[in-house]
Short mmCIF file of C-alpha atoms and ligand atoms in Angstrom, two decimals:
data_model
loop_
_atom_site.label_atom_id
_atom_site.label_comp_id
_atom_site.label_asym_id
_atom_site.label_seq_id
_atom_site.Cartn_x
_atom_site.Cartn_y
_atom_site.Cartn_z
CA MET C 523 0.00 0.00 0.00
CA ARG C 524 1.39 3.39 -0.94
CA VAL C 525 1.21 6.64 0.97
CA GLY C 526 3.08 9.19 -1.16
CA ASP C 527 6.53 7.66 -1.64
CA ILE C 528 6.13 5.31 1.32
CA ALA C 529 5.25 1.64 0.79
CA ILE C 530 3.54 0.03 3.79
CA GLY C 531 3.52 -3.76 3.88
CA GLY C 532 6.62 -4.06 1.70
CA ASP C 533 10.27 -4.54 2.53
CA GLU C 534 10.69 -1.43 4.62
CA PHE C 535 9.76 -1.41 8.32
CA ILE C 536 7.67 1.76 8.63
CA VAL C 537 7.71 3.64 11.92
CA MET C 538 4.97 6.15 12.72
CA ALA C 539 5.76 8.29 15.75
CA GLY C 540 4.60 11.39 17.56
CA PRO C 541 2.60 12.59 20.51
CA CYS C 542 -0.69 11.09 21.65
CA ALA C 543 -2.30 14.51 21.16
CA VAL C 544 -1.32 17.61 19.23
CA GLU C 545 -0.93 20.23 21.97
CA SER C 546 0.90 23.13 20.31
CA GLU C 547 2.91 24.00 17.21
CA GLN C 548 6.14 23.99 19.19
CA GLN C 549 5.46 20.59 20.76
CA LEU C 550 4.61 18.99 17.42
CA LEU C 551 7.43 20.56 15.41
CA ASP C 552 10.04 19.65 18.04
CA THR C 553 8.78 16.08 17.97
CA ALA C 554 8.54 15.88 14.17
CA ILE C 555 12.07 17.19 13.59
CA SER C 556 13.46 14.73 16.09
CA VAL C 557 11.54 11.61 14.94
CA VAL C 558 12.31 12.17 11.26
CA ARG C 559 16.02 12.34 12.14
CA ALA C 560 15.70 9.08 14.04
CA GLY C 561 14.15 7.35 11.00
CA ALA C 562 10.37 7.70 11.38
CA ARG C 563 8.47 8.02 8.08
CA ILE C 564 5.06 9.07 9.38
CA LEU C 565 4.04 11.56 12.09
CA ARG C 566 1.20 10.68 14.46
CA GLY C 567 -0.77 13.08 16.64
CA GLY C 568 -4.40 13.24 17.66
CA ALA C 569 -6.43 16.37 16.97
CA TYR C 570 -9.67 14.64 17.98
CA LYS C 571 -9.10 12.57 21.11
CA PRO C 572 -11.37 9.83 22.44
CA ARG C 573 -11.08 10.32 26.22
CA SER C 574 -12.66 8.23 28.94
CA SER C 575 -13.64 11.39 30.86
CA PRO C 576 -15.48 14.42 29.44
CA TYR C 577 -13.31 16.60 31.71
CA SER C 578 -10.02 15.49 30.08
CA PHE C 579 -8.37 17.34 27.15
CA GLN C 580 -10.41 16.49 24.04
CA GLY C 581 -7.91 17.68 21.40
CA LEU C 582 -7.47 20.89 19.39
CA GLY C 583 -9.75 19.83 16.50
CA VAL C 584 -9.19 21.70 13.23
CA GLU C 585 -6.42 23.81 14.80
CA GLY C 586 -4.59 20.55 15.55
CA LEU C 587 -5.04 19.40 11.94
CA LYS C 588 -3.50 22.66 10.72
CA ILE C 589 -0.50 22.18 13.01
CA LEU C 590 -0.06 18.63 11.67
CA SER C 591 -0.08 19.94 8.14
CA LYS C 592 2.58 22.54 9.02
CA ALA C 593 4.77 19.78 10.46
CA ARG C 594 4.37 17.80 7.22
CA GLN C 595 5.47 20.84 5.21
CA HIS C 596 8.44 21.33 7.48
CA THR C 597 9.71 17.73 7.64
CA GLY C 598 8.21 15.83 4.68
CA LEU C 599 6.65 13.32 7.08
CA ALA C 600 3.24 11.94 6.14
CA ILE C 601 0.48 12.43 8.71
CA VAL C 602 -1.69 9.88 10.51
CA THR C 603 -4.42 11.21 12.79
CA GLU C 604 -7.60 9.88 14.35
CA VAL C 605 -11.09 10.49 13.07
CA MET C 606 -13.80 9.74 15.63
CA SER C 607 -16.95 10.68 13.84
CA GLU C 608 -18.51 10.34 10.42
CA THR C 609 -19.14 14.07 10.40
CA ASP C 610 -15.40 14.82 10.75
CA VAL C 611 -14.27 12.52 7.91
CA GLU C 612 -14.23 15.23 5.28
CA VAL C 613 -12.19 17.75 7.26
CA VAL C 614 -9.73 15.14 8.58
CA ALA C 615 -9.22 13.77 5.04
CA GLU C 616 -8.36 17.28 3.89
CA TYR C 617 -5.29 17.34 6.18
CA ALA C 618 -4.37 13.70 6.89
CA ASP C 619 -2.51 11.19 4.73
CA ILE C 620 -3.83 8.26 6.78
CA MET C 621 -7.12 8.17 8.71
CA GLN C 622 -6.76 6.47 12.11
CA VAL C 623 -9.74 4.63 13.58
CA GLY C 624 -9.20 4.21 17.32
CA ALA C 625 -9.77 1.05 19.33
CA ARG C 626 -12.99 2.53 20.73
CA SER C 627 -14.32 3.18 17.23
CA MET C 628 -13.48 -0.17 15.66
CA GLU C 629 -17.17 -1.08 15.74
CA ASN C 630 -18.50 2.31 14.67
CA PHE C 631 -19.88 0.83 11.47
CA SER C 632 -21.26 4.05 10.04
CA LEU C 633 -17.80 5.63 10.44
CA LEU C 634 -16.21 2.60 8.74
CA GLU C 635 -18.68 2.80 5.85
CA ARG C 636 -18.01 6.50 5.39
CA LEU C 637 -14.24 5.80 5.33
CA GLY C 638 -14.86 3.55 2.33
CA THR C 639 -15.18 6.68 0.20
CA CYS C 640 -12.80 9.06 2.00
CA GLY C 641 -10.00 8.69 -0.58
CA ARG C 642 -7.33 8.03 2.08
CA PRO C 643 -5.81 4.86 3.55
CA VAL C 644 -7.26 3.81 6.91
CA LEU C 645 -5.29 2.67 9.95
CA LEU C 646 -7.72 0.43 11.84
CA LYS C 647 -6.92 -0.30 15.48
CA ARG C 648 -8.08 -3.48 17.13
CA GLY C 649 -10.80 -2.87 19.72
CA MET C 650 -9.69 -3.72 23.24
CA THR C 651 -12.17 -6.61 23.46
CA ALA C 652 -12.19 -7.52 19.77
CA THR C 653 -11.12 -10.89 18.38
CA LEU C 654 -9.01 -10.95 15.25
CA GLU C 655 -12.10 -12.02 13.31
CA ASP C 656 -13.96 -8.97 14.63
CA LEU C 657 -11.06 -6.78 13.49
CA LEU C 658 -11.06 -8.33 10.03
CA ARG C 659 -14.82 -7.92 9.72
CA SER C 660 -14.45 -4.22 10.55
CA ALA C 661 -11.73 -3.94 7.90
CA GLN C 662 -14.13 -5.56 5.43
CA PHE C 663 -16.66 -2.75 6.03
CA VAL C 664 -14.12 -0.22 4.75
CA VAL C 665 -13.01 -2.41 1.86
CA ALA C 666 -16.56 -3.38 0.84
CA CYS C 667 -17.48 0.31 0.75
CA GLY C 668 -14.79 1.00 -1.82
CA ASN C 669 -11.49 1.53 0.00
CA PRO C 670 -8.97 -1.35 -0.29
CA ASP C 671 -6.26 0.50 1.66
CA VAL C 672 -6.58 -0.64 5.26
CA ILE C 673 -3.68 -1.08 7.70
CA LEU C 674 -4.43 -3.32 10.69
CA CYS C 675 -3.04 -2.32 14.09
CA GLU C 676 -2.56 -4.55 17.14
CA ARG C 677 -2.52 -2.25 20.20
CA GLY C 678 -3.05 -4.68 23.06
CA ILE C 679 -6.26 -6.17 24.40
CA ARG C 680 -7.96 -6.21 27.82
CA THR C 681 -7.11 -9.25 29.90
CA PHE C 682 -7.04 -9.98 33.64
CA GLU C 683 -3.39 -8.83 33.73
CA THR C 684 -2.89 -5.43 35.34
CA ALA C 685 0.90 -5.04 35.10
CA THR C 686 0.50 -3.54 31.63
CA ARG C 687 -2.25 -1.22 30.40
CA ASN C 688 -3.28 -3.81 27.81
CA THR C 689 -1.87 -7.21 26.84
CA PHE C 690 0.13 -7.21 23.60
CA ASP C 691 -1.24 -10.16 21.63
CA VAL C 692 2.00 -11.09 19.92
CA ALA C 693 0.41 -13.91 17.89
CA ALA C 694 -2.00 -11.43 16.32
CA VAL C 695 0.76 -10.31 13.94
CA PRO C 696 1.60 -13.65 12.28
CA VAL C 697 -2.05 -14.71 12.33
CA LEU C 698 -3.26 -11.54 10.60
CA LYS C 699 -0.40 -11.65 8.12
CA THR C 700 -1.27 -15.24 7.30
CA VAL C 701 -5.02 -14.91 6.84
CA SER C 702 -5.07 -11.45 5.30
CA HIS C 703 -3.12 -9.57 2.64
CA LEU C 704 -3.36 -6.29 4.58
CA PRO C 705 -0.33 -4.64 6.23
CA VAL C 706 -0.13 -5.18 9.99
CA ILE C 707 1.51 -2.79 12.43
CA VAL C 708 1.85 -2.74 16.22
CA ASP C 709 1.30 0.06 18.72
CA PRO C 710 3.54 -0.89 21.65
CA SER C 711 2.68 2.30 23.55
CA HIS C 712 -0.99 1.59 24.27
CA ALA C 713 -0.16 -2.06 24.90
CA ALA C 714 2.51 -1.24 27.49
CA GLY C 715 1.05 1.81 29.22
CA VAL C 716 4.51 2.55 30.63
CA ARG C 717 7.42 3.86 28.60
CA ALA C 718 10.00 1.45 29.98
CA LEU C 719 8.32 -1.46 28.19
CA VAL C 720 7.81 0.22 24.82
CA PRO C 721 11.21 -0.54 23.19
CA ILE C 722 11.11 -4.24 24.06
CA LEU C 723 7.54 -4.67 22.80
CA ALA C 724 8.57 -2.80 19.64
CA ARG C 725 11.42 -5.26 19.16
CA ALA C 726 9.07 -8.21 19.69
CA ALA C 727 6.68 -6.74 17.09
CA LEU C 728 9.48 -6.40 14.60
CA VAL C 729 10.76 -9.97 14.93
CA VAL C 730 7.29 -11.53 14.56
CA GLY C 731 6.88 -9.83 11.18
CA SER C 732 5.07 -6.56 11.87
CA ASP C 733 5.18 -4.13 8.92
CA GLY C 734 5.80 -1.22 11.24
CA LEU C 735 5.04 0.56 14.49
CA LEU C 736 2.89 3.35 15.87
CA VAL C 737 4.76 4.87 18.81
CA GLU C 738 3.97 7.73 21.19
CA VAL C 739 6.79 10.26 21.61
CA HIS C 740 6.69 13.59 23.45
CA PRO C 741 9.35 16.27 24.11
CA GLN C 742 8.23 16.41 27.78
CA PRO C 743 6.18 13.33 28.59
CA ASP C 744 5.65 14.40 32.19
CA ASN C 745 3.75 17.47 30.97
CA ALA C 746 1.80 15.66 28.23
CA ALA C 747 -1.94 16.36 27.99
CA SER C 748 -2.56 12.63 27.45
CA ASP C 749 -0.70 9.32 27.72
CA GLY C 750 2.49 10.84 29.16
CA ASP C 751 3.34 7.69 31.14
CA GLN C 752 3.69 5.64 27.97
CA SER C 753 5.31 8.32 25.79
CA LEU C 754 9.02 8.04 25.02
CA THR C 755 11.20 11.12 25.26
CA LEU C 756 12.85 12.26 22.00
CA GLU C 757 16.13 10.71 23.18
CA GLN C 758 14.50 7.42 24.15
CA PHE C 759 12.87 7.18 20.73
CA ASP C 760 16.20 7.77 19.03
CA THR C 761 17.79 5.02 21.13
CA MET C 762 14.90 2.64 20.45
CA MET C 763 15.32 3.13 16.69
CA ARG C 764 19.05 2.43 16.85
CA ASP C 765 18.46 -0.65 18.98
CA LEU C 766 15.98 -2.02 16.42
CA ASP C 767 18.56 -1.98 13.64
CA PRO C 768 20.15 -5.39 14.29
CA TYR C 769 16.69 -7.00 14.31
CA LEU C 770 15.59 -5.83 10.86
CA GLY C 771 17.13 -8.92 9.21
CA LEU C 772 15.25 -11.19 11.62
CA ARG C 773 11.98 -9.58 10.62
CA GLN C 774 12.42 -10.69 7.02
CA ALA C 775 13.26 -14.23 8.12
CA SER C 776 10.19 -14.38 10.33
CA ASP C 777 7.92 -13.08 7.55
CA LYS C 778 8.80 -16.08 5.42
CA SER C 779 8.25 -18.59 8.20
CA CYS C 780 4.83 -17.17 9.06
CA VAL C 781 3.64 -17.39 5.48
CA ALA C 782 4.89 -20.98 5.41
CA ALA C 783 2.86 -21.79 8.55
CA GLY C 784 -0.46 -21.60 6.68
CA GLY C 785 -3.88 -20.62 8.09
CA ILE C 786 -5.33 -20.50 11.59
CA ASN C 787 -7.17 -23.38 13.30
C1 LIG J 1282 -4.12 6.74 20.35
O1 LIG J 1282 -3.52 6.23 19.38
O2 LIG J 1282 -3.73 7.76 20.95
C2 LIG J 1282 -5.32 6.03 20.89
C3 LIG J 1282 -6.32 6.69 21.45
O3 LIG J 1282 -5.19 4.69 20.76
P1 LIG J 1282 -6.28 3.53 20.98
O4 LIG J 1282 -7.44 3.89 20.09
O5 LIG J 1282 -5.54 2.31 20.55
O6 LIG J 1282 -6.64 3.52 22.44
MN1 LIG J 1283 -2.64 7.78 23.17
#
């Protein structure tokens, strides 16, 4: 799948990085300049934020989209950002290169149908209680409505374990890559919930054949408006990227073995 000059689901391991939420021009530009230097190809940042409390920061909306577009101009990074509602699809598609559907919206079927005609690739996150079949059925809504460009994202599921925010379902990657032709990426940040675990989950994702990552990075995580605990600092992101280098060869090897393994069940 192509996004500008970027091929997702091909030979290159594509890293998407940036803050959970767009907070200011300075915050986003500082992050963008740093992540592009470290090797990221796509900038993430939410302008519309699904929050579990109505009293939490809800995102900057259109102002956030404009800041994302400035960062693209400045760095050449493509933009991925969340769209929460059918009524926002048009405006988000005006600014974004990839439309993110959050875990909480994976079963918003009218949103998925509308994304079938949005003219942009869709990054579909697995719902926190969704099976892989549920995820694939949601992807089919987008595809059946006319948009073949869907990227699947494993971001951890709810289990009885409380040591991590969610449980990274590592088998989801080879299973999805075996039963579907769609690119599969992993979001280690929402799986971990704490920044110390993000690099090692990222490494695990890479070696099981993920096509890329979606990682939260913030210039000052302790002051972040959302998800600061799981956001890497700019330096930590740079280190994580360097540490992934030796594993890139293993990713290719694992891709071949997972295709050879055949279907599920
Ligand atoms: C996010 O990417 O910031 C986000 C809200 O993720 P999820 O939908 O996976 O919870
Ligand atoms: Mn987040």
